[in-house]
GROMACS .gro file of N, CA and C in nm:
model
  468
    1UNK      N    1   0.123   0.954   0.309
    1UNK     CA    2   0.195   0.940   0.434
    1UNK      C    3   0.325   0.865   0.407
    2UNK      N    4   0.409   0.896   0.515
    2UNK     CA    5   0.553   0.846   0.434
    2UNK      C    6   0.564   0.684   0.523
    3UNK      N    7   0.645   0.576   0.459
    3UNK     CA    8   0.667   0.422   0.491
    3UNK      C    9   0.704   0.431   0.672
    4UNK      N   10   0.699   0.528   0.739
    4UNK     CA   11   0.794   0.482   0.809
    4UNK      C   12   0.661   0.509   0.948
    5UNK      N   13   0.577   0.624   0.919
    5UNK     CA   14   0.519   0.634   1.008
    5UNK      C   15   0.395   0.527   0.971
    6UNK      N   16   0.337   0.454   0.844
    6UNK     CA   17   0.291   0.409   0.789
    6UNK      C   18   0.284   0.272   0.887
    7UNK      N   19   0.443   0.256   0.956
    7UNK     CA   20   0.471   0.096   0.979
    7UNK      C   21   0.490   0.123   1.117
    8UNK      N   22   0.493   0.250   1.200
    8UNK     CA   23   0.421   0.264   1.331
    8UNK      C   24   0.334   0.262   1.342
    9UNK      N   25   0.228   0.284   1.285
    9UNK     CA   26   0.096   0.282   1.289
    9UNK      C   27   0.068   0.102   1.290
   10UNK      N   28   0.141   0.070   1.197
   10UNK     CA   29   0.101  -0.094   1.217
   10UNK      C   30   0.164  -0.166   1.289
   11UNK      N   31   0.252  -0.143   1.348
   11UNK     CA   32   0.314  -0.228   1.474
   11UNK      C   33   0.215  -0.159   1.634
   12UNK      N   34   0.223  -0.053   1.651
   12UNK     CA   35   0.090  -0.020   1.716
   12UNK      C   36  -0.012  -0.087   1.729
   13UNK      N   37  -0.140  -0.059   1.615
   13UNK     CA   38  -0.190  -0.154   1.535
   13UNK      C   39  -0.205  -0.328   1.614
   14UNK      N   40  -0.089  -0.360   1.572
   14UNK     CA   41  -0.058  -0.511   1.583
   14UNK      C   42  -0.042  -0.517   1.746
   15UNK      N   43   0.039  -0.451   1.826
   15UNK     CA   44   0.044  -0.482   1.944
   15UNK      C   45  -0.050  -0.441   2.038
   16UNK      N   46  -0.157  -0.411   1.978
   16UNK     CA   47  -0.328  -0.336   2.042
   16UNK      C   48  -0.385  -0.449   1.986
   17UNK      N   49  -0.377  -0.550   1.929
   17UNK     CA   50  -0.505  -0.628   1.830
   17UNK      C   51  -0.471  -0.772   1.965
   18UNK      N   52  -0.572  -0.762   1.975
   18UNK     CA   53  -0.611  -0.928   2.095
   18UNK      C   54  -0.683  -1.018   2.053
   19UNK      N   55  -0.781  -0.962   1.947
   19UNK     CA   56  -0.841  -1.107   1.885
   19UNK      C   57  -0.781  -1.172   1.767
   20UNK      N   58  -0.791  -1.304   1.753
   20UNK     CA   59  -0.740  -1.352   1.630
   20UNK      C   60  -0.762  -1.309   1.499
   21UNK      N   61  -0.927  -1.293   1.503
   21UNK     CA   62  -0.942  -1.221   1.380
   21UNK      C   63  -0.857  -1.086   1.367
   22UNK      N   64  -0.833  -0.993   1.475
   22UNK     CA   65  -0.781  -0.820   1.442
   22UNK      C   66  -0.606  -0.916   1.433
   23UNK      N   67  -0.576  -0.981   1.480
   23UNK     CA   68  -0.404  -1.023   1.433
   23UNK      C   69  -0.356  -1.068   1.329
   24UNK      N   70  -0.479  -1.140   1.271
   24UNK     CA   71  -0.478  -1.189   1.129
   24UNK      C   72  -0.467  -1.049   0.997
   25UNK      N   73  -0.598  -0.982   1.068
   25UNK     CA   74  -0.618  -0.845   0.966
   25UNK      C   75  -0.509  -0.757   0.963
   26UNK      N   76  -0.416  -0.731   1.117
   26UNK     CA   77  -0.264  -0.638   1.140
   26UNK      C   78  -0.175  -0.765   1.026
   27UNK      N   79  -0.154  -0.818   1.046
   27UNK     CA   80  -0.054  -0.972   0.942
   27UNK      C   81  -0.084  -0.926   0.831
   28UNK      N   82  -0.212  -0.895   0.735
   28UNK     CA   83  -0.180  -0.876   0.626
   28UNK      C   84  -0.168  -0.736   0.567
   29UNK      N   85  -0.217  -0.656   0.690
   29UNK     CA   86  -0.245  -0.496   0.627
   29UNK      C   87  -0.028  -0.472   0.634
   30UNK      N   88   0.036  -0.541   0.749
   30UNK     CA   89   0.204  -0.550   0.723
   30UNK      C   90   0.267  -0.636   0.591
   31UNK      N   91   0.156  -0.760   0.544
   31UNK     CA   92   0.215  -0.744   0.428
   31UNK      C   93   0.211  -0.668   0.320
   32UNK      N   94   0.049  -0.636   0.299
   32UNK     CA   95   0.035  -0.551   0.197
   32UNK      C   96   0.179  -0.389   0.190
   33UNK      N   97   0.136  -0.383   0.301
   33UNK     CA   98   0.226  -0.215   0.316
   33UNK      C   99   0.402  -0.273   0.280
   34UNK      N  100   0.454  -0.442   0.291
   34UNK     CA  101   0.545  -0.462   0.249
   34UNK      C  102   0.583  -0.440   0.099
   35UNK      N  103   0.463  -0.514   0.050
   35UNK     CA  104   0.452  -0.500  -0.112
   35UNK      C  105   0.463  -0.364  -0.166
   36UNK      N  106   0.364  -0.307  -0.102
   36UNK     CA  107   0.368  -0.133  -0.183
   36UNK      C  108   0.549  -0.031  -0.148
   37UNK      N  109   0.549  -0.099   0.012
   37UNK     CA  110   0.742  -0.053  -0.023
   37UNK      C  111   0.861  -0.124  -0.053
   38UNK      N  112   0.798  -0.242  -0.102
   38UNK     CA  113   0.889  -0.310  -0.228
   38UNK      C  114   0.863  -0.261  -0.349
   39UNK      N  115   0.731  -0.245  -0.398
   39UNK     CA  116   0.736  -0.184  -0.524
   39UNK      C  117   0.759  -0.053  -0.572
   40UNK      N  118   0.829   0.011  -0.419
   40UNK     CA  119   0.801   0.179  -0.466
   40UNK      C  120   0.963   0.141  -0.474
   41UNK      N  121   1.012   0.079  -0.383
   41UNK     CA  122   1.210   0.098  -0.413
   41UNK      C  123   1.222   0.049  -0.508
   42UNK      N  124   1.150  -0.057  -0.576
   42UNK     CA  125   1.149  -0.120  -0.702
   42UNK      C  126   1.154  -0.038  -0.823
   43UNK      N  127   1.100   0.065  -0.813
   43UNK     CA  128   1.060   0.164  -0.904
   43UNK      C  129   1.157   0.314  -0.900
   44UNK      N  130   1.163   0.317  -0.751
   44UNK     CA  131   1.220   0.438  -0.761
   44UNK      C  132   1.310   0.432  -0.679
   45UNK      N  133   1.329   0.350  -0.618
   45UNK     CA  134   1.476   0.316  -0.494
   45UNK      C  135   1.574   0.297  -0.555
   46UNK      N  136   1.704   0.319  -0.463
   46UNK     CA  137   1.875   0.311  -0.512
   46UNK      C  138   1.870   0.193  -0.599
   47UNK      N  139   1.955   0.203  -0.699
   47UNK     CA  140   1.958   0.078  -0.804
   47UNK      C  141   2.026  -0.061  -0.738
   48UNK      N  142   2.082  -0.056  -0.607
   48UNK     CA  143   2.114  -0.182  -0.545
   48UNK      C  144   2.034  -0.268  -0.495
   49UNK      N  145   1.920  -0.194  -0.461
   49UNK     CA  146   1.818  -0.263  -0.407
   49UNK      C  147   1.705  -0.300  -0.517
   50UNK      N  148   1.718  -0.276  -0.643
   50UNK     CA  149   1.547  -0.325  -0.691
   50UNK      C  150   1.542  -0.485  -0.737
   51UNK      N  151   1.608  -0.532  -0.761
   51UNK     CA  152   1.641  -0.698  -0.751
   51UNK      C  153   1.571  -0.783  -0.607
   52UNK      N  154   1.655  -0.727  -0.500
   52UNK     CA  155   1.533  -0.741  -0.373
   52UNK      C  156   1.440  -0.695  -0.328
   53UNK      N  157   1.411  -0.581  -0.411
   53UNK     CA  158   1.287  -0.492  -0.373
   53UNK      C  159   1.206  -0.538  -0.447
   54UNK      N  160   1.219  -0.634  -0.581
   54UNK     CA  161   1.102  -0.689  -0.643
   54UNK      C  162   1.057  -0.830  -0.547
   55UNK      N  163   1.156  -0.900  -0.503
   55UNK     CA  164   1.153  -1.009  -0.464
   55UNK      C  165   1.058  -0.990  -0.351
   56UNK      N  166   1.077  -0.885  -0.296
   56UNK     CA  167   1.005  -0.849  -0.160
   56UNK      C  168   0.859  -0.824  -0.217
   57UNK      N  169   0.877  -0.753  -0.338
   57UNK     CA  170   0.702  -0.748  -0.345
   57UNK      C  171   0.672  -0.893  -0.392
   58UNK      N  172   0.715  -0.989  -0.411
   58UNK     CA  173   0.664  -1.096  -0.440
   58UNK      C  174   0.625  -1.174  -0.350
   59UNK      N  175   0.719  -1.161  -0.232
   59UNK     CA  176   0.697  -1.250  -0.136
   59UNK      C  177   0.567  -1.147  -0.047
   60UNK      N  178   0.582  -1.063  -0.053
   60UNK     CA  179   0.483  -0.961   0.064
   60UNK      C  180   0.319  -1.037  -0.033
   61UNK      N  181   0.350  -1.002  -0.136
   61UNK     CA  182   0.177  -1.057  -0.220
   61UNK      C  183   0.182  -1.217  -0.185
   62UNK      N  184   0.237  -1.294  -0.219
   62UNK     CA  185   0.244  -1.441  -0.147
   62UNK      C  186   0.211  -1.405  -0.001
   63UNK      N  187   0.218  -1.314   0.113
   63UNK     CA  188   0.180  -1.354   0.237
   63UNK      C  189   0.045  -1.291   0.219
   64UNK      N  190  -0.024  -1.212   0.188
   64UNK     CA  191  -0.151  -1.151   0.168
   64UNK      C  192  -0.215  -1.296   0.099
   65UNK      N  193  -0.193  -1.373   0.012
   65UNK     CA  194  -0.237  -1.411  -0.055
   65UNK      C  195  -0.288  -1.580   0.016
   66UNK      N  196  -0.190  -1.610   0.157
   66UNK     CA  197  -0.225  -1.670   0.212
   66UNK      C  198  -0.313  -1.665   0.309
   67UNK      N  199  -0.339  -1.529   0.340
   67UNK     CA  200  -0.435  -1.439   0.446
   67UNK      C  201  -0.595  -1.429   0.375
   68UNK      N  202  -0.690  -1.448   0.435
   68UNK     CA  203  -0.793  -1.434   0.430
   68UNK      C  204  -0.792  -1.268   0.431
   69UNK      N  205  -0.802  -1.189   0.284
   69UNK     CA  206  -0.827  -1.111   0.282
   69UNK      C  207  -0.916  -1.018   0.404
   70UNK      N  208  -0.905  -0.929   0.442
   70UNK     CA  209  -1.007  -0.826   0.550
   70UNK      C  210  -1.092  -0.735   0.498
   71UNK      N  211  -1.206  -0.709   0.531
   71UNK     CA  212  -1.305  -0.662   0.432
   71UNK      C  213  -1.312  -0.516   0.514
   72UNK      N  214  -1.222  -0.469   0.465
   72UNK     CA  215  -1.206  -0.283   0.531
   72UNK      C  216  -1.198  -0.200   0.443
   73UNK      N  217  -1.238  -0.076   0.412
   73UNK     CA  218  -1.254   0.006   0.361
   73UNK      C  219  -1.133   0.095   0.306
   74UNK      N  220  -1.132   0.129   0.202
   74UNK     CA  221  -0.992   0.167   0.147
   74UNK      C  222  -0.920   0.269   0.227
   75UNK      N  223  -0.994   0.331   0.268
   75UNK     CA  224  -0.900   0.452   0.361
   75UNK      C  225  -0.849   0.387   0.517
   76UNK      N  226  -0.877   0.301   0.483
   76UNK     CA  227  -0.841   0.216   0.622
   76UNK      C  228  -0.656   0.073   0.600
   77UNK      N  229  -0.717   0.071   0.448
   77UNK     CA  230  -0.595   0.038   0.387
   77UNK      C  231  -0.437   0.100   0.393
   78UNK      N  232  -0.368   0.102   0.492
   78UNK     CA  233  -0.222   0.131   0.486
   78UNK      C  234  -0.148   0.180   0.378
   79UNK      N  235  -0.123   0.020   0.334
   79UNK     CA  236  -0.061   0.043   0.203
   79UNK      C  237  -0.118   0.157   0.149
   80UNK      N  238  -0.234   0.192   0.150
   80UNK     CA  239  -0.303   0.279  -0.033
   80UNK      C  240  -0.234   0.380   0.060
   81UNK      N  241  -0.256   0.419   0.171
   81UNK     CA  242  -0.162   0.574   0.203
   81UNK      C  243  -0.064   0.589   0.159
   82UNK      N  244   0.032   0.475   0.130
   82UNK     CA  245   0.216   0.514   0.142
   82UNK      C  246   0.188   0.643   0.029
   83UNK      N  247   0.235   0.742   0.079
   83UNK     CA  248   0.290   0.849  -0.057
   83UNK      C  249   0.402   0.878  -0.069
   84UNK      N  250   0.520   0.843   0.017
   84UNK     CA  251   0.657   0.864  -0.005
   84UNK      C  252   0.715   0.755   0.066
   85UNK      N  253   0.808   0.698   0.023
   85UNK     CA  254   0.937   0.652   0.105
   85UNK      C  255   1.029   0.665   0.258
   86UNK      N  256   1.078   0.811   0.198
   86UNK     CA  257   1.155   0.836   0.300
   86UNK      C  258   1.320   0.819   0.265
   87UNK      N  259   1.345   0.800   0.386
   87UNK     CA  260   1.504   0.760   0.399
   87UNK      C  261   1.491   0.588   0.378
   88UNK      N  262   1.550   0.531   0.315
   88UNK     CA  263   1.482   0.394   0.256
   88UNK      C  264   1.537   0.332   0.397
   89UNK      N  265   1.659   0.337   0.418
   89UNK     CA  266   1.713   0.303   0.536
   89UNK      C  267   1.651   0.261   0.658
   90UNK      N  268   1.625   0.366   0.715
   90UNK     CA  269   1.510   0.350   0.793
   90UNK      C  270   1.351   0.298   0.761
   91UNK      N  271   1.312   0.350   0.655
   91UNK     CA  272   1.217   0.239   0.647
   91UNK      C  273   1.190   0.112   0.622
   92UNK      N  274   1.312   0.047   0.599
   92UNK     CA  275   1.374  -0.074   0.570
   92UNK      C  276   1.412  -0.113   0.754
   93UNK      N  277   1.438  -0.092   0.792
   93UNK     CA  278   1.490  -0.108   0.977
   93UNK      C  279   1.371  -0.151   1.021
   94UNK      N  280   1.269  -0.034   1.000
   94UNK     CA  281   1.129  -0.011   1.088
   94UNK      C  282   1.049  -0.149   1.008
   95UNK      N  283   1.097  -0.166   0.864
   95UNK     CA  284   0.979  -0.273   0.824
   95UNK      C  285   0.999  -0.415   0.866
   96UNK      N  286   1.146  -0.448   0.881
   96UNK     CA  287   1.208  -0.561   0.929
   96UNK      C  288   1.151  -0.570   1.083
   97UNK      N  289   1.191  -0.487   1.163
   97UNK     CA  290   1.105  -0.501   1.255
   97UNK      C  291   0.966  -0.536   1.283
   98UNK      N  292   0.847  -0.466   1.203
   98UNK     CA  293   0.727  -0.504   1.232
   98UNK      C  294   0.725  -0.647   1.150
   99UNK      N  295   0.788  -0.712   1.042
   99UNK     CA  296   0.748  -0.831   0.998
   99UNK      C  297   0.820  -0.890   1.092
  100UNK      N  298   0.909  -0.899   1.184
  100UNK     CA  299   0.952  -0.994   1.319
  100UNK      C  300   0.839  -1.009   1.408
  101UNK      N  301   0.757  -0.879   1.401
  101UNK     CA  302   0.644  -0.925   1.478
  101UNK      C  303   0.534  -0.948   1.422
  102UNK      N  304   0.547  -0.970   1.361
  102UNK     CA  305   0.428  -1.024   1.263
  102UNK      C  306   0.407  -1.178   1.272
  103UNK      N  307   0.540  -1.239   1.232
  103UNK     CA  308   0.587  -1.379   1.274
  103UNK      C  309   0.543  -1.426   1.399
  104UNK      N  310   0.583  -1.343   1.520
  104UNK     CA  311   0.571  -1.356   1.668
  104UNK      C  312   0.439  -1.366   1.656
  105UNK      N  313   0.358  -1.271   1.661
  105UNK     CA  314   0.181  -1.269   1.664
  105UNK      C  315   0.169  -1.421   1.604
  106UNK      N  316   0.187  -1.440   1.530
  106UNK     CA  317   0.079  -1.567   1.411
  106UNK      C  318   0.156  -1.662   1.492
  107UNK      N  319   0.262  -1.689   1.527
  107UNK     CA  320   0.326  -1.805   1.583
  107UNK      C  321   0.187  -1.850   1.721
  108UNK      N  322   0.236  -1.727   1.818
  108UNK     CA  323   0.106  -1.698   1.924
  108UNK      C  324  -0.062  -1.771   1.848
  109UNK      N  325  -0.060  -1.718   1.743
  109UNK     CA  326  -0.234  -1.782   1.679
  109UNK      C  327  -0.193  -1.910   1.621
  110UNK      N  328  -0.119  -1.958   1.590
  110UNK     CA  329  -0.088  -2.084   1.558
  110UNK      C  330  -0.090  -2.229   1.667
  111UNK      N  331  -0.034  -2.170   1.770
  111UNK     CA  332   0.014  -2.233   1.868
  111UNK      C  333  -0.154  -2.269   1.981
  112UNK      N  334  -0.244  -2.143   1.888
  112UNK     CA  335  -0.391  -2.127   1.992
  112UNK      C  336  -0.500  -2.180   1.876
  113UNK      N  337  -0.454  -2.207   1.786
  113UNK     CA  338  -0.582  -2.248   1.690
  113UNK      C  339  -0.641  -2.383   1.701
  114UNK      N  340  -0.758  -2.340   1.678
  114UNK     CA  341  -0.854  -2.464   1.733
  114UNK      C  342  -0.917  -2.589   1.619
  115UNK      N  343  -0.827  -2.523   1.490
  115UNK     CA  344  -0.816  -2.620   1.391
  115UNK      C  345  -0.709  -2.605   1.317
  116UNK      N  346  -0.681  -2.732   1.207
  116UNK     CA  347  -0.601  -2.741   1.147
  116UNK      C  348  -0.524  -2.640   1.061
  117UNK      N  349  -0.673  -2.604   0.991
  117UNK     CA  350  -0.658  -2.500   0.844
  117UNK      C  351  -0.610  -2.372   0.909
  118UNK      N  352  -0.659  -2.319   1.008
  118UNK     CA  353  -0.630  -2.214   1.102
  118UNK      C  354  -0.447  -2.229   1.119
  119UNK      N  355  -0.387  -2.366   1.142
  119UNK     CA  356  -0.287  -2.363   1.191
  119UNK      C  357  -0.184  -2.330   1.088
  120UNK      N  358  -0.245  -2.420   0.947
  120UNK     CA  359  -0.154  -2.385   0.864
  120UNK      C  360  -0.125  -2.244   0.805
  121UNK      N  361  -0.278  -2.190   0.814
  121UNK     CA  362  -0.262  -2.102   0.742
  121UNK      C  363  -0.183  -1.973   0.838
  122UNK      N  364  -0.124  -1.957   0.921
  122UNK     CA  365  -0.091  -1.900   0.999
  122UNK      C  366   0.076  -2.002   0.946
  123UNK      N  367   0.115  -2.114   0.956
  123UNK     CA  368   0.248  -2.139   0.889
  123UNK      C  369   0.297  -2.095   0.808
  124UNK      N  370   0.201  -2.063   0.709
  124UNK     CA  371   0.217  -2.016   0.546
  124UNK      C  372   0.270  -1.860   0.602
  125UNK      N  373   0.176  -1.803   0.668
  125UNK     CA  374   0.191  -1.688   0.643
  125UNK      C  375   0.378  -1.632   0.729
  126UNK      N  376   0.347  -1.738   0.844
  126UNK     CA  377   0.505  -1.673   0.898
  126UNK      C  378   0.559  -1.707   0.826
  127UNK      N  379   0.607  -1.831   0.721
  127UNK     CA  380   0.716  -1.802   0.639
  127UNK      C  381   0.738  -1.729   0.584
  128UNK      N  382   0.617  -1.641   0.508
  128UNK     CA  383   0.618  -1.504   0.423
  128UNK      C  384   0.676  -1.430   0.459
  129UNK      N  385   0.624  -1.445   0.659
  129UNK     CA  386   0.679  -1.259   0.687
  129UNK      C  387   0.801  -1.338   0.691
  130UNK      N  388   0.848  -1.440   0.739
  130UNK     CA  389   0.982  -1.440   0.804
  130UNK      C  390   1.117  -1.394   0.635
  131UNK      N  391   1.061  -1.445   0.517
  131UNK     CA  392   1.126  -1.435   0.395
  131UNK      C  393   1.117  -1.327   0.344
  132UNK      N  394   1.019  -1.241   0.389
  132UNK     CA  395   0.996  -1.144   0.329
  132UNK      C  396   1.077  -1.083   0.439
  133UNK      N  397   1.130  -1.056   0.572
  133UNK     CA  398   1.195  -1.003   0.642
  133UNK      C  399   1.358  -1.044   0.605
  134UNK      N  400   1.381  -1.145   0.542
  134UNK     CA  401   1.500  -1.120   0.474
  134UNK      C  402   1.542  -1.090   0.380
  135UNK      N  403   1.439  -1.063   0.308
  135UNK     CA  404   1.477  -0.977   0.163
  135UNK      C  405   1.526  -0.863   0.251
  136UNK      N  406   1.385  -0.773   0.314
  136UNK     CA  407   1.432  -0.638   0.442
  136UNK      C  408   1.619  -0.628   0.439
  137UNK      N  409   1.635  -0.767   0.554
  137UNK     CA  410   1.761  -0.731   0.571
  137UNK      C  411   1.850  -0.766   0.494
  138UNK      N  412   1.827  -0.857   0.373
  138UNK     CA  413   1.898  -0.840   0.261
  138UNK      C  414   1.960  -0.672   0.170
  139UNK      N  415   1.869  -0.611   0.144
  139UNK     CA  416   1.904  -0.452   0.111
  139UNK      C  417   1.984  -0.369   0.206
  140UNK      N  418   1.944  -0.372   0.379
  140UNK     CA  419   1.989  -0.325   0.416
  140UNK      C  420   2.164  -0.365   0.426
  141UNK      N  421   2.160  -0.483   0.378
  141UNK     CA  422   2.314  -0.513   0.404
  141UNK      C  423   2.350  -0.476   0.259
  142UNK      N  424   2.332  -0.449   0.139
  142UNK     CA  425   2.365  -0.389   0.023
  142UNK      C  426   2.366  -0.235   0.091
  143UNK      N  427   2.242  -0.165   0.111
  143UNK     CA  428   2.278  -0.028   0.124
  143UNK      C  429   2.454  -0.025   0.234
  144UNK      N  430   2.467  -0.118   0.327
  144UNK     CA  431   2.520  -0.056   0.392
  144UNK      C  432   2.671  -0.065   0.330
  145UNK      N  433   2.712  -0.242   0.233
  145UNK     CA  434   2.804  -0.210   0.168
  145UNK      C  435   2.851  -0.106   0.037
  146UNK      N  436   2.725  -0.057  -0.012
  146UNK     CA  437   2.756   0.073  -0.071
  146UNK      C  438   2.763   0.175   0.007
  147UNK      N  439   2.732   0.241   0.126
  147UNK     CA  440   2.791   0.367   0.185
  147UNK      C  441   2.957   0.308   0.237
  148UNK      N  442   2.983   0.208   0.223
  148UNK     CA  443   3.144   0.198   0.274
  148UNK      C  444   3.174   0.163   0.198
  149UNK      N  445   3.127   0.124   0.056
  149UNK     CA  446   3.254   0.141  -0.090
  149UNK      C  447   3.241   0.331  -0.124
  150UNK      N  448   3.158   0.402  -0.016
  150UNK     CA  449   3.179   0.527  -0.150
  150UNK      C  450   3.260   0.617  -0.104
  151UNK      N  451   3.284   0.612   0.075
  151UNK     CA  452   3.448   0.686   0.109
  151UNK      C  453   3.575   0.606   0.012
  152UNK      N  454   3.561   0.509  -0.004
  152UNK     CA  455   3.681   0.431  -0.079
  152UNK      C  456   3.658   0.446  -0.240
  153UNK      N  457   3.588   0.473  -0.283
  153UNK     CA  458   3.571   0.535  -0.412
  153UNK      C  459   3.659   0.685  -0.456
  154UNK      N  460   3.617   0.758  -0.339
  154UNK     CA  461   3.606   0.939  -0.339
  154UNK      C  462   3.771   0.899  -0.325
  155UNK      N  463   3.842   0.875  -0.196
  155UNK     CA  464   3.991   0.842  -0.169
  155UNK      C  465   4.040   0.837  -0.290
  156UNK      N  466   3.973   0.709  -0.398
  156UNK     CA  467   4.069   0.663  -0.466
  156UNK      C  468   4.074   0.740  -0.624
   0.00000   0.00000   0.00000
Protein backbone atom coordinates (compact mmCIF):
# COMPACT_ATOMS: atom_id res chain seq x y z
CA UNK A 1 0.00 0.00 0.00
CA UNK A 2 1.40 3.32 -0.85
CA UNK A 3 2.68 6.04 2.40
CA UNK A 4 0.03 8.22 1.84
CA UNK A 5 -3.09 6.21 2.14
CA UNK A 6 -1.07 4.21 4.78
CA UNK A 7 -1.15 7.64 6.99
CA UNK A 8 -5.01 8.10 6.36
CA UNK A 9 -5.68 5.16 7.65
CA UNK A 10 -3.75 6.25 10.77
CA UNK A 11 -4.93 9.59 11.38
CA UNK A 12 -8.48 7.99 11.03
CA UNK A 13 -7.26 5.39 13.20
CA UNK A 14 -6.08 7.98 15.75
CA UNK A 15 -9.08 10.24 15.66
CA UNK A 16 -11.58 7.03 16.29
CA UNK A 17 -9.23 5.72 19.28
CA UNK A 18 -10.89 7.04 22.84
CA UNK A 19 -9.11 4.90 25.10
CA UNK A 20 -5.70 5.55 26.32
CA UNK A 21 -4.53 2.34 25.68
CA UNK A 22 -5.96 2.49 21.56
CA UNK A 23 -4.05 6.33 21.56
CA UNK A 24 -1.00 5.04 22.82
CA UNK A 25 -1.14 1.94 20.20
CA UNK A 26 -2.31 4.86 17.06
CA UNK A 27 1.21 6.99 18.63
CA UNK A 28 3.32 4.26 17.84
CA UNK A 29 1.82 2.35 14.85
CA UNK A 30 2.51 6.68 13.40
CA UNK A 31 5.83 6.24 14.52
CA UNK A 32 6.69 3.07 13.28
CA UNK A 33 5.07 3.94 9.68
CA UNK A 34 7.47 7.21 10.23
CA UNK A 35 10.53 5.05 10.37
CA UNK A 36 9.66 2.73 7.44
CA UNK A 37 9.09 6.22 5.28
CA UNK A 38 12.24 7.52 6.48
CA UNK A 39 13.99 4.54 5.58
CA UNK A 40 12.43 4.01 2.23
CA UNK A 41 13.47 7.93 1.12
CA UNK A 42 16.60 6.99 2.80
CA UNK A 43 17.17 4.38 0.41
CA UNK A 44 15.45 5.32 -2.47
CA UNK A 45 14.26 9.01 -2.15
CA UNK A 46 15.64 12.28 -3.99
CA UNK A 47 19.29 12.58 -2.86
CA UNK A 48 18.34 15.91 -0.88
CA UNK A 49 16.49 14.31 1.44
CA UNK A 50 18.41 11.09 2.75
CA UNK A 51 20.49 12.98 5.45
CA UNK A 52 16.94 13.82 6.98
CA UNK A 53 15.35 10.87 5.96
CA UNK A 54 17.87 8.91 8.06
CA UNK A 55 17.51 11.25 10.91
CA UNK A 56 13.81 10.72 10.74
CA UNK A 57 14.20 7.05 10.95
CA UNK A 58 16.11 7.60 13.98
CA UNK A 59 14.03 9.71 15.69
CA UNK A 60 10.62 7.72 14.53
CA UNK A 61 12.55 4.33 16.29
CA UNK A 62 13.41 6.59 19.44
CA UNK A 63 9.49 7.35 19.64
CA UNK A 64 8.42 3.57 19.31
CA UNK A 65 11.02 2.86 21.57
CA UNK A 66 9.57 5.02 24.23
CA UNK A 67 6.06 3.42 23.60
CA UNK A 68 5.10 0.36 25.20
CA UNK A 69 5.22 -1.72 22.30
CA UNK A 70 1.33 -3.12 21.12
CA UNK A 71 0.91 -6.68 20.88
CA UNK A 72 -0.95 -6.82 17.30
CA UNK A 73 -0.56 -8.98 14.73
CA UNK A 74 1.59 -8.29 11.74
CA UNK A 75 -1.01 -7.65 9.21
CA UNK A 76 -2.35 -5.21 11.43
CA UNK A 77 1.09 -3.50 11.42
CA UNK A 78 1.02 -0.33 9.05
CA UNK A 79 4.33 0.15 8.58
CA UNK A 80 4.90 -3.71 7.25
CA UNK A 81 2.23 -2.62 4.44
CA UNK A 82 4.12 0.49 3.10
CA UNK A 83 4.97 -0.95 -0.50
CA UNK A 84 5.56 2.27 -2.24
CA UNK A 85 6.15 5.83 -1.52
CA UNK A 86 4.45 7.79 -3.80
CA UNK A 87 4.88 11.39 -4.59
CA UNK A 88 7.34 11.93 -1.55
CA UNK A 89 5.85 15.36 -1.36
CA UNK A 90 2.78 14.58 -0.37
CA UNK A 91 3.58 11.93 1.69
CA UNK A 92 5.80 14.05 3.55
CA UNK A 93 2.63 16.85 4.01
CA UNK A 94 0.23 13.96 5.04
CA UNK A 95 3.02 12.56 7.56
CA UNK A 96 3.75 15.95 9.17
CA UNK A 97 0.34 16.24 9.69
CA UNK A 98 -0.60 13.01 11.44
CA UNK A 99 2.66 13.38 13.77
CA UNK A 100 0.97 17.02 14.80
CA UNK A 101 -1.61 14.88 15.90
CA UNK A 102 -0.02 12.53 17.40
CA UNK A 103 1.57 15.19 19.76
CA UNK A 104 -2.06 16.63 20.31
CA UNK A 105 -3.50 13.05 21.37
CA UNK A 106 -0.55 12.22 23.99
CA UNK A 107 -0.53 15.86 25.21
CA UNK A 108 -4.59 15.08 25.89
CA UNK A 109 -3.15 11.53 27.78
CA UNK A 110 -0.61 13.32 29.51
CA UNK A 111 -2.55 16.02 30.87
CA UNK A 112 -5.24 12.78 32.04
CA UNK A 113 -2.72 10.36 33.46
CA UNK A 114 -3.19 9.06 36.67
CA UNK A 115 0.50 8.50 37.27
CA UNK A 116 3.73 9.70 36.89
CA UNK A 117 5.44 7.09 34.54
CA UNK A 118 2.26 7.37 32.37
CA UNK A 119 3.01 11.13 32.22
CA UNK A 120 6.40 10.95 31.23
CA UNK A 121 6.20 8.51 29.07
CA UNK A 122 3.74 10.28 26.97
CA UNK A 123 6.55 13.51 27.27
CA UNK A 124 9.09 11.36 25.75
CA UNK A 125 7.05 10.36 23.19
CA UNK A 126 5.67 13.99 22.05
CA UNK A 127 9.06 15.12 21.73
CA UNK A 128 9.67 12.32 19.22
CA UNK A 129 6.67 13.05 17.28
CA UNK A 130 7.16 16.72 17.64
CA UNK A 131 11.22 16.18 16.22
CA UNK A 132 10.43 13.77 14.18
CA UNK A 133 7.77 16.23 12.58
CA UNK A 134 10.58 18.48 11.88
CA UNK A 135 12.80 16.46 10.21
CA UNK A 136 9.03 16.04 7.96
CA UNK A 137 9.19 19.65 7.46
CA UNK A 138 12.74 19.88 7.23
CA UNK A 139 12.78 17.89 3.58
CA UNK A 140 9.88 19.43 2.61
CA UNK A 141 11.61 22.76 2.70
CA UNK A 142 14.73 21.14 0.73
CA UNK A 143 12.35 19.52 -1.82
CA UNK A 144 10.79 22.77 -2.24
CA UNK A 145 14.17 24.75 -2.61
CA UNK A 146 15.19 22.32 -5.26
CA UNK A 147 12.02 22.62 -7.54
CA UNK A 148 12.87 26.54 -7.56
CA UNK A 149 16.64 26.13 -8.20
CA UNK A 150 15.63 23.86 -11.30
CA UNK A 151 13.60 26.61 -13.49
CA UNK A 152 16.84 28.69 -12.69
CA UNK A 153 19.12 25.99 -13.65
CA UNK A 154 17.21 25.13 -17.20
CA UNK A 155 17.19 29.39 -17.86
CA UNK A 156 20.68 29.44 -17.17
Amino acid sequence: MDAVRLIVASRRALAGSGEQRDVMTEAWQAQALAQAIGSRLAVSGPPELRGEALGLTELSGRGCGVLDTPQLPVEALRAAQLTELGDARQALLCLGGLLGEVGIALVGIACAAADEAMYWQCMEAIDAADESRDRVLEMLRRLAARDQALPEREAG
